[in-house]
XYZ file of C-alpha atoms in Angstrom:
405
model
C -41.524 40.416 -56.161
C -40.400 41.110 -59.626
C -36.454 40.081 -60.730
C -36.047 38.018 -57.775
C -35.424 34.758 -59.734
C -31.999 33.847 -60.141
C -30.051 32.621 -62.804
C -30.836 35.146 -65.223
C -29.595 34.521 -68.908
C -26.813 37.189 -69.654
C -28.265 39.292 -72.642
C -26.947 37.912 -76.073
C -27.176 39.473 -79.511
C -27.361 36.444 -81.538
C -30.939 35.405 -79.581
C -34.259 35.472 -80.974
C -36.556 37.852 -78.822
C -39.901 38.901 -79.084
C -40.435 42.230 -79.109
C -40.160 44.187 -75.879
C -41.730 47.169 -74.399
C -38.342 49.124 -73.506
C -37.637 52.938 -73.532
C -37.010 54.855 -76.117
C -35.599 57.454 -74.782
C -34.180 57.611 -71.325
C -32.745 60.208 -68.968
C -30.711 58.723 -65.765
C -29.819 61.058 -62.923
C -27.373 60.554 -60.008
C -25.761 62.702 -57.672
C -22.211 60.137 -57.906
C -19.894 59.806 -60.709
C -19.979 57.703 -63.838
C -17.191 55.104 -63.548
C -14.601 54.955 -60.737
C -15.689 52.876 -57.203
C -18.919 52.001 -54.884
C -22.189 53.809 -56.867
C -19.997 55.467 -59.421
C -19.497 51.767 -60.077
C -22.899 51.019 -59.808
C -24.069 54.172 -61.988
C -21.475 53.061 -65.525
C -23.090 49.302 -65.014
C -26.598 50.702 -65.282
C -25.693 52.920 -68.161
C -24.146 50.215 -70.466
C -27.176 48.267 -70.040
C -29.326 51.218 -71.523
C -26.432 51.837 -73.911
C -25.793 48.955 -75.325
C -29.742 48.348 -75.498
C -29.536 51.576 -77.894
C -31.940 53.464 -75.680
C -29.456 55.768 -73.264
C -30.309 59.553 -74.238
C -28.663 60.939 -71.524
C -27.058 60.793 -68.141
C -26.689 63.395 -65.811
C -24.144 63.267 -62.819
C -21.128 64.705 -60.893
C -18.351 63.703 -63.289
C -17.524 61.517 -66.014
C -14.577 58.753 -65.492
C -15.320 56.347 -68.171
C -14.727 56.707 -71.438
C -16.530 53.150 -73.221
C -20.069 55.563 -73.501
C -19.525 58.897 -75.490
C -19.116 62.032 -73.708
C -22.249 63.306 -75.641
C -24.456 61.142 -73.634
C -23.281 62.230 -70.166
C -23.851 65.795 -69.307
C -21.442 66.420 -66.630
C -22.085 68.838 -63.194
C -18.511 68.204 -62.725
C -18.196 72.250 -62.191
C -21.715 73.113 -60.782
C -22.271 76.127 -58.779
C -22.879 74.108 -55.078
C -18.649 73.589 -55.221
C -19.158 76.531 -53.678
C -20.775 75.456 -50.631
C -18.206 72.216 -50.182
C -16.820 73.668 -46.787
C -20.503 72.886 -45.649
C -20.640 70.323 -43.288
C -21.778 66.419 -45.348
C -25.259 66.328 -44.847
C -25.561 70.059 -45.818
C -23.197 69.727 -48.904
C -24.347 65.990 -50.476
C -28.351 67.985 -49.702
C -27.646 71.101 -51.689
C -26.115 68.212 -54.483
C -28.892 66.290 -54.472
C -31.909 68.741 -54.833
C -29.354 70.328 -57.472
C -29.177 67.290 -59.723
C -33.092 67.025 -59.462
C -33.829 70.603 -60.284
C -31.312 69.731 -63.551
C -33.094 66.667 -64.382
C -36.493 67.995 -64.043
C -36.108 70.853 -66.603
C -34.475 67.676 -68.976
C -37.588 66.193 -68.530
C -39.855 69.041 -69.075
C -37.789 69.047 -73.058
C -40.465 66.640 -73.928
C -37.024 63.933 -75.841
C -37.597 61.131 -72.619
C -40.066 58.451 -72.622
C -38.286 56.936 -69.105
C -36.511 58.361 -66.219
C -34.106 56.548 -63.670
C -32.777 58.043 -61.031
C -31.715 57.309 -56.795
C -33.660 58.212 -53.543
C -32.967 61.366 -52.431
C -31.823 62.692 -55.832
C -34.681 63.491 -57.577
C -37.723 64.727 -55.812
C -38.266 67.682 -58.541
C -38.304 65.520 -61.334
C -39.996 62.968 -60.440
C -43.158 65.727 -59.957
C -42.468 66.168 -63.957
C -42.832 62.774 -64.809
C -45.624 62.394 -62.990
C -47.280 65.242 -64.321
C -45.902 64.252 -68.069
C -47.264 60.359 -67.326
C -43.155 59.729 -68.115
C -42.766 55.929 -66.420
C -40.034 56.203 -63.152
C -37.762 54.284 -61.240
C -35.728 54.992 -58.384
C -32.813 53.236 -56.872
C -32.722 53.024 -52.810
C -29.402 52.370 -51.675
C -30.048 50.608 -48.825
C -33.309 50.370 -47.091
C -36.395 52.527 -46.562
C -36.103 55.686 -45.240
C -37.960 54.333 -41.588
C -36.121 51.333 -41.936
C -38.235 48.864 -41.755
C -39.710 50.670 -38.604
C -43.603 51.302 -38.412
C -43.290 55.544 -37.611
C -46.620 57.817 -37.292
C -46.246 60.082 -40.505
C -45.346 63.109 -39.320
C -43.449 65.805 -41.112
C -39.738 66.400 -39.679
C -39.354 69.654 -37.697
C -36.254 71.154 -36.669
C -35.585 73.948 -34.480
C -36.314 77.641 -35.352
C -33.696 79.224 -37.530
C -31.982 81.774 -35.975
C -32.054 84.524 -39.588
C -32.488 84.102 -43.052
C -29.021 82.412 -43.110
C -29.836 79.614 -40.929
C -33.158 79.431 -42.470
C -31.702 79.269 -45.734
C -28.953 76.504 -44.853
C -31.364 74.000 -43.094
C -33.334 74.033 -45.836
C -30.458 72.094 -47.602
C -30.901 69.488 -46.036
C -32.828 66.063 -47.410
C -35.060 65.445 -45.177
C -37.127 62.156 -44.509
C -40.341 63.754 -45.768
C -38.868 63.954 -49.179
C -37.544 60.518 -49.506
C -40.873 59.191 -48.274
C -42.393 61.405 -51.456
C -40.405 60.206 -53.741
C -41.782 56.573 -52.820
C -45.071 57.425 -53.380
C -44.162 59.263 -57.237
C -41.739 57.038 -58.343
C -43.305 54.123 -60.502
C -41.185 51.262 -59.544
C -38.855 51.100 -56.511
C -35.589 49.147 -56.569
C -34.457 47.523 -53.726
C -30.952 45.209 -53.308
C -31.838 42.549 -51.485
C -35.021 40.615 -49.793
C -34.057 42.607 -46.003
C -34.525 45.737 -48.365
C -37.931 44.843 -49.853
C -38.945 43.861 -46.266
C -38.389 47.793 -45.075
C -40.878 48.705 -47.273
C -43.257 45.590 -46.822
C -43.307 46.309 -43.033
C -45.150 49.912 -43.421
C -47.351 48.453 -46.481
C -45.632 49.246 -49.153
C -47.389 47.807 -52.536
C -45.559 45.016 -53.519
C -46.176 45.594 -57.155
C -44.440 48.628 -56.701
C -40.857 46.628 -55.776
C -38.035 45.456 -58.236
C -35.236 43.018 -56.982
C -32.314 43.897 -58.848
C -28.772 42.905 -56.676
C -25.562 44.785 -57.773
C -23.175 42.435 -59.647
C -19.135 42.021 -59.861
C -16.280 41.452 -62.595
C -15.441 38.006 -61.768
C -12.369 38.521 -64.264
C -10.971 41.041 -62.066
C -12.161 39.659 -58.436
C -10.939 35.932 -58.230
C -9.335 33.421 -56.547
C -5.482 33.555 -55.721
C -3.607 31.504 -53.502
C -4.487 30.807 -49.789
C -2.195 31.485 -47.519
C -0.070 29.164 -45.277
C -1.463 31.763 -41.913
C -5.274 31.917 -41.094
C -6.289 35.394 -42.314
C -9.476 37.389 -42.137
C -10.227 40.473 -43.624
C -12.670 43.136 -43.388
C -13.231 45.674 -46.444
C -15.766 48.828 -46.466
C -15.192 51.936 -44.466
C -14.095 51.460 -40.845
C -17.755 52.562 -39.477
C -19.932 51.351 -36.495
C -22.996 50.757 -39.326
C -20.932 48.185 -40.788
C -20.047 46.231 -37.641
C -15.923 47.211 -37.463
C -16.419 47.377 -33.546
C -17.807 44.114 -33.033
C -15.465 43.033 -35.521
C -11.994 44.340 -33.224
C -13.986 43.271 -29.808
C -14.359 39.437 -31.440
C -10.801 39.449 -32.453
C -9.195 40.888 -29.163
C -11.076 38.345 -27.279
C -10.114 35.450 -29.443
C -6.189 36.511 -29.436
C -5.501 33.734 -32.446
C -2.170 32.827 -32.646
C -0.574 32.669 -36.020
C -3.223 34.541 -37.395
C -3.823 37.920 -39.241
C -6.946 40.434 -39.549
C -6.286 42.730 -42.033
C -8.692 46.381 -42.828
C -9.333 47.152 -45.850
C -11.115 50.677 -45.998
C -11.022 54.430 -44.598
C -10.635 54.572 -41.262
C -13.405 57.373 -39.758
C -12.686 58.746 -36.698
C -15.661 56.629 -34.776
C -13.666 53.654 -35.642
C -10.030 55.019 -33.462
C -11.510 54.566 -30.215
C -11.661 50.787 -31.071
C -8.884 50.007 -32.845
C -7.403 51.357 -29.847
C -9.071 49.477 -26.768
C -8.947 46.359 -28.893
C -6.079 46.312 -30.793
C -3.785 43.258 -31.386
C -0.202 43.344 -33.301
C -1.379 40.590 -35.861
C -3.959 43.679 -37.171
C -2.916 45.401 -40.141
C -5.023 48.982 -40.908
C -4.074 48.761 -44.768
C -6.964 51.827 -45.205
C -8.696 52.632 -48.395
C -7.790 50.777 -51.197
C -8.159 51.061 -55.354
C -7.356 47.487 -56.015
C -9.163 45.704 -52.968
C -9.154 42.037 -55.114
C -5.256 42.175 -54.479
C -6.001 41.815 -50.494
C -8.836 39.663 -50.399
C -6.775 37.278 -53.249
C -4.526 36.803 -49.951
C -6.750 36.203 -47.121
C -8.583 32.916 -45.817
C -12.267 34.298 -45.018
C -13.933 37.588 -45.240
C -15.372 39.462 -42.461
C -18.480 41.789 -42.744
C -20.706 42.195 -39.468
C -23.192 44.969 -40.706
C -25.721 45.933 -39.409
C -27.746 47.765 -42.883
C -26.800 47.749 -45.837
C -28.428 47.291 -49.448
C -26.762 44.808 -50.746
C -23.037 45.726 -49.966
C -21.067 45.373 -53.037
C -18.103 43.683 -51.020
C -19.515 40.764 -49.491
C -20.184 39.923 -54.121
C -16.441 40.837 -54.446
C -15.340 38.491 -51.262
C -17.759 35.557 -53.177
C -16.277 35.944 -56.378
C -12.290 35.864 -55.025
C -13.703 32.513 -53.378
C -13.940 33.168 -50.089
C -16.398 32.279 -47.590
C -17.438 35.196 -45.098
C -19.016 35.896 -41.694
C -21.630 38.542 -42.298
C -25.618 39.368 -41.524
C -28.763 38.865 -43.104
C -28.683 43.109 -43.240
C -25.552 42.811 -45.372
C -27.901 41.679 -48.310
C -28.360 37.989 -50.093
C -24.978 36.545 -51.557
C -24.502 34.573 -48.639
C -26.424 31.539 -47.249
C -25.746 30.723 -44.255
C -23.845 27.211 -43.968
C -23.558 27.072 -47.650
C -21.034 30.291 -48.638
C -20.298 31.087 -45.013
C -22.078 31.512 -41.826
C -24.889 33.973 -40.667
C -24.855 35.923 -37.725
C -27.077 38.793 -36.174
C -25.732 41.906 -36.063
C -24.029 43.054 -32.975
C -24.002 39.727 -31.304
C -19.733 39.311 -30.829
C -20.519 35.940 -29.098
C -21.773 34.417 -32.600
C -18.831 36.306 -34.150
C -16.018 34.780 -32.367
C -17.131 31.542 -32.511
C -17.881 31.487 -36.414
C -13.931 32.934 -37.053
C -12.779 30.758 -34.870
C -14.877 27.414 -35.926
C -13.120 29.059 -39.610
C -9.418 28.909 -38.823
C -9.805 25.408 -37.375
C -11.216 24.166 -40.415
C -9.338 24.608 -43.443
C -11.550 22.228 -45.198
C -14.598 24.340 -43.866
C -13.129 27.667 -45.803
C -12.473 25.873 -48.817
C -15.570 24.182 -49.618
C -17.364 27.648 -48.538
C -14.964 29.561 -50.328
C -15.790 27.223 -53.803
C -19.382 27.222 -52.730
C -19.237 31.157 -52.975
C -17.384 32.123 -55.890
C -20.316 29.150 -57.760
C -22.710 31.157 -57.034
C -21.294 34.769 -58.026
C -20.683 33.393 -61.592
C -23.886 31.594 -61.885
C -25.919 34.228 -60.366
C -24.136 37.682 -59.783
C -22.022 39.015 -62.679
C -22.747 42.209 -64.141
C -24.122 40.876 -67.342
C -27.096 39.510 -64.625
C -27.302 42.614 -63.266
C -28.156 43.971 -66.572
C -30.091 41.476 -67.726
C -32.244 42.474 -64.665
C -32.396 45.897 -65.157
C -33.935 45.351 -68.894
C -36.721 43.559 -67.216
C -36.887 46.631 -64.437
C -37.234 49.105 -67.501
C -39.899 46.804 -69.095
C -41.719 46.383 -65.397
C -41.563 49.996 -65.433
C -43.063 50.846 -68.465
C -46.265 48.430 -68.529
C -46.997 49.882 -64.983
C -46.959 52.968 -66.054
C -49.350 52.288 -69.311
């Protein structure tokens, strides 16, 4: 699969390159934010690399946060007409937002100024019909895995019960449904996927491999690194406190352990699935800290890092825990920073036997979460920074481009 080697040079001005075939012009479209956490994150890495490559036309999202790439590049939605319909329920609202942002960036596209577009599943169905149409090369971003999930499902379109009145009719068809992702796939030129578990859910229903791009998210390893351990064995947890990302298995492993002289801190919104837990399992040496803006100043503090989930993409915290050197407890479905008995120890998903007996093999063995801990935040600067991510992405754009010749 393309971009899976690692190791990839960080892009440098002063070296001698042959010529490349790289947009021109590009338009990138995302219903997030430019700059700010999680994708908005994601989106202002993506966009220096086109930026500082001198071929960035425009950008089209939610809101601008940033302020390193002009304004005149980034055409903000920040006051689009589907505020209105924010007392929707999520998947209603985050629908009407994404089919919005498409409908914008197809009639960019139908301008004739882009010789690329880049966008994310779900975000860009209309468009991505222009392009075609317009032979404009694609690429889409999926998040975390394919729609079916690496499941093998009978294509059938989604149905949903009768609507009611025009009303009803009108609101359901907000929705995105999986029809439309699974549309996208087929348009889209190249697909990018996070991780190898990823570019499996799309192998598994016969996906063309030519078709997939590895490209992992990276992480400022000036801002996430090492601080001091501390004298108490301490795990923590960051994301959002969901059952997808394994915080019940998590509490259930911990109550049963009952570690003395210990601490599990939560880093991360606590949703209202998560209370029922926190309550049959709790133990005074948790501490719910919630959602944080600076998460590096509470993983800086802890011993090992905790992430049990059961899908993700490549989640961006288990590259943050790595580069603040420490080793973690997480799944193959978490994504690929991890090997297991190398940077920390791999478990399946859901299985709170293998849990408790990796944290507590951890706070017996100091020497254990060091040499992990080392091992981890090695392999983050060799292999994970945003300048690799980057670097990546160039060769996504160029994969892109001599497919679609």
């Amino acid at each position: 699969m393309p971009g899976e080697t690692l190791n990839a040079p960080a892009a440098s001005i002063h070296r001698a390159v042959e010529p490349r075939l790289l947009p021109q012009s590009l338009l990138f479209a995302i219903s997030a934010r430019i700059g700010g956490s999680g994708l908005d994150t994601d989106a202002f890495e993506a966009l220096r690399g086109s930026h500082r490559g001198g071929f960035l036309a425009r950008a089209i999202a939610y809101d601008n946060r940033q302020t390193e790439i002009p304004a005149e590049f980034i055409r903000s939605l920040r006051w689009h007409p589907v505020r209105l319909l924010s007392s929707f329920e999520r998947p209603y609202y985050y629908g009407a937002k994404k089919k919005y942002i498409g409908w914008i960036a197809a009639r960019e596209l139908k301008t004739g100024r882009y010789d690329m577009f880049h966008s994310w599943s779900g975000d860009c169905l209309e468009a991505l019909h222009v392009a075609k149409r317009r032979r404009i090369p694609s690429m889409i971003e999926i998040p975390t895995w394919h729609r079916d999930q690496g499941k093998k499902i009978r294509r059938l379109p989604e149905t949903r019960p009768p609507a009611r009145d025009w009303y009803h009719e009108w609101r359901e068809s907000l929705l995105v449904d999986r029809e439309r992702y699974l549309e996208e796939y087929e348009l889209a030129d190249l697909i990018i996927v996070l991780s190898q578990k990823a570019a499996d859910t799309f192998r598994v229903v016969g996906f063309p491999e030519e078709k997939l791009f590895y490209l992992p998210r990276g992480v400022d390893v000036q801002r996430f690194k090492p601080g001091v351990r501390p004298a108490k064995f301490r795990a923590i947890f960051t994301g959002a406190l969901i059952e997808r990302k394994g915080i019940h298995h998590l509490l259930e492993a911990w109550h049963r352990l009952d570690l003395k002289d210990a601490e599990l801190w939560l880093v991360g919104t606590v949703h209202p699935e998560a209370k029922p837990y926190l309550q049959e399992f709790w133990r005074d040496n948790i501490r719910v800290i919630g959602w944080a803006r600076n998460p590096e100043v509470y993983l800086s503090q802890c011993s090992i890092h905790v992430f049990p989930s059961q899908l993700e993409g490549n989640a961006k915290v288990t590259c943050e825990a790595a580069a603040c050197g420490l080793a973690q407890i997480t799944t193959r479905e978490a994504g690929d920073i991890v090997r297991d008995e190398i940077e920390g120890i791999i478990i399946q998903p859901g299985d709170v036997d293998a849990l408790s007996a990796a944290i507590l093999r951890f706070s017996r063995d100091p020497d254990l979460v060091e040499r992990m801990g080392a091992a981890a935040r090695q392999r983050v600067v060799e292999n994970f920074t945003w300048d690799h991510f980057r670097t990546r992405l160039l060769d996504a754009y160029e994969t892109a481009m001599q497919i679609a010749r």
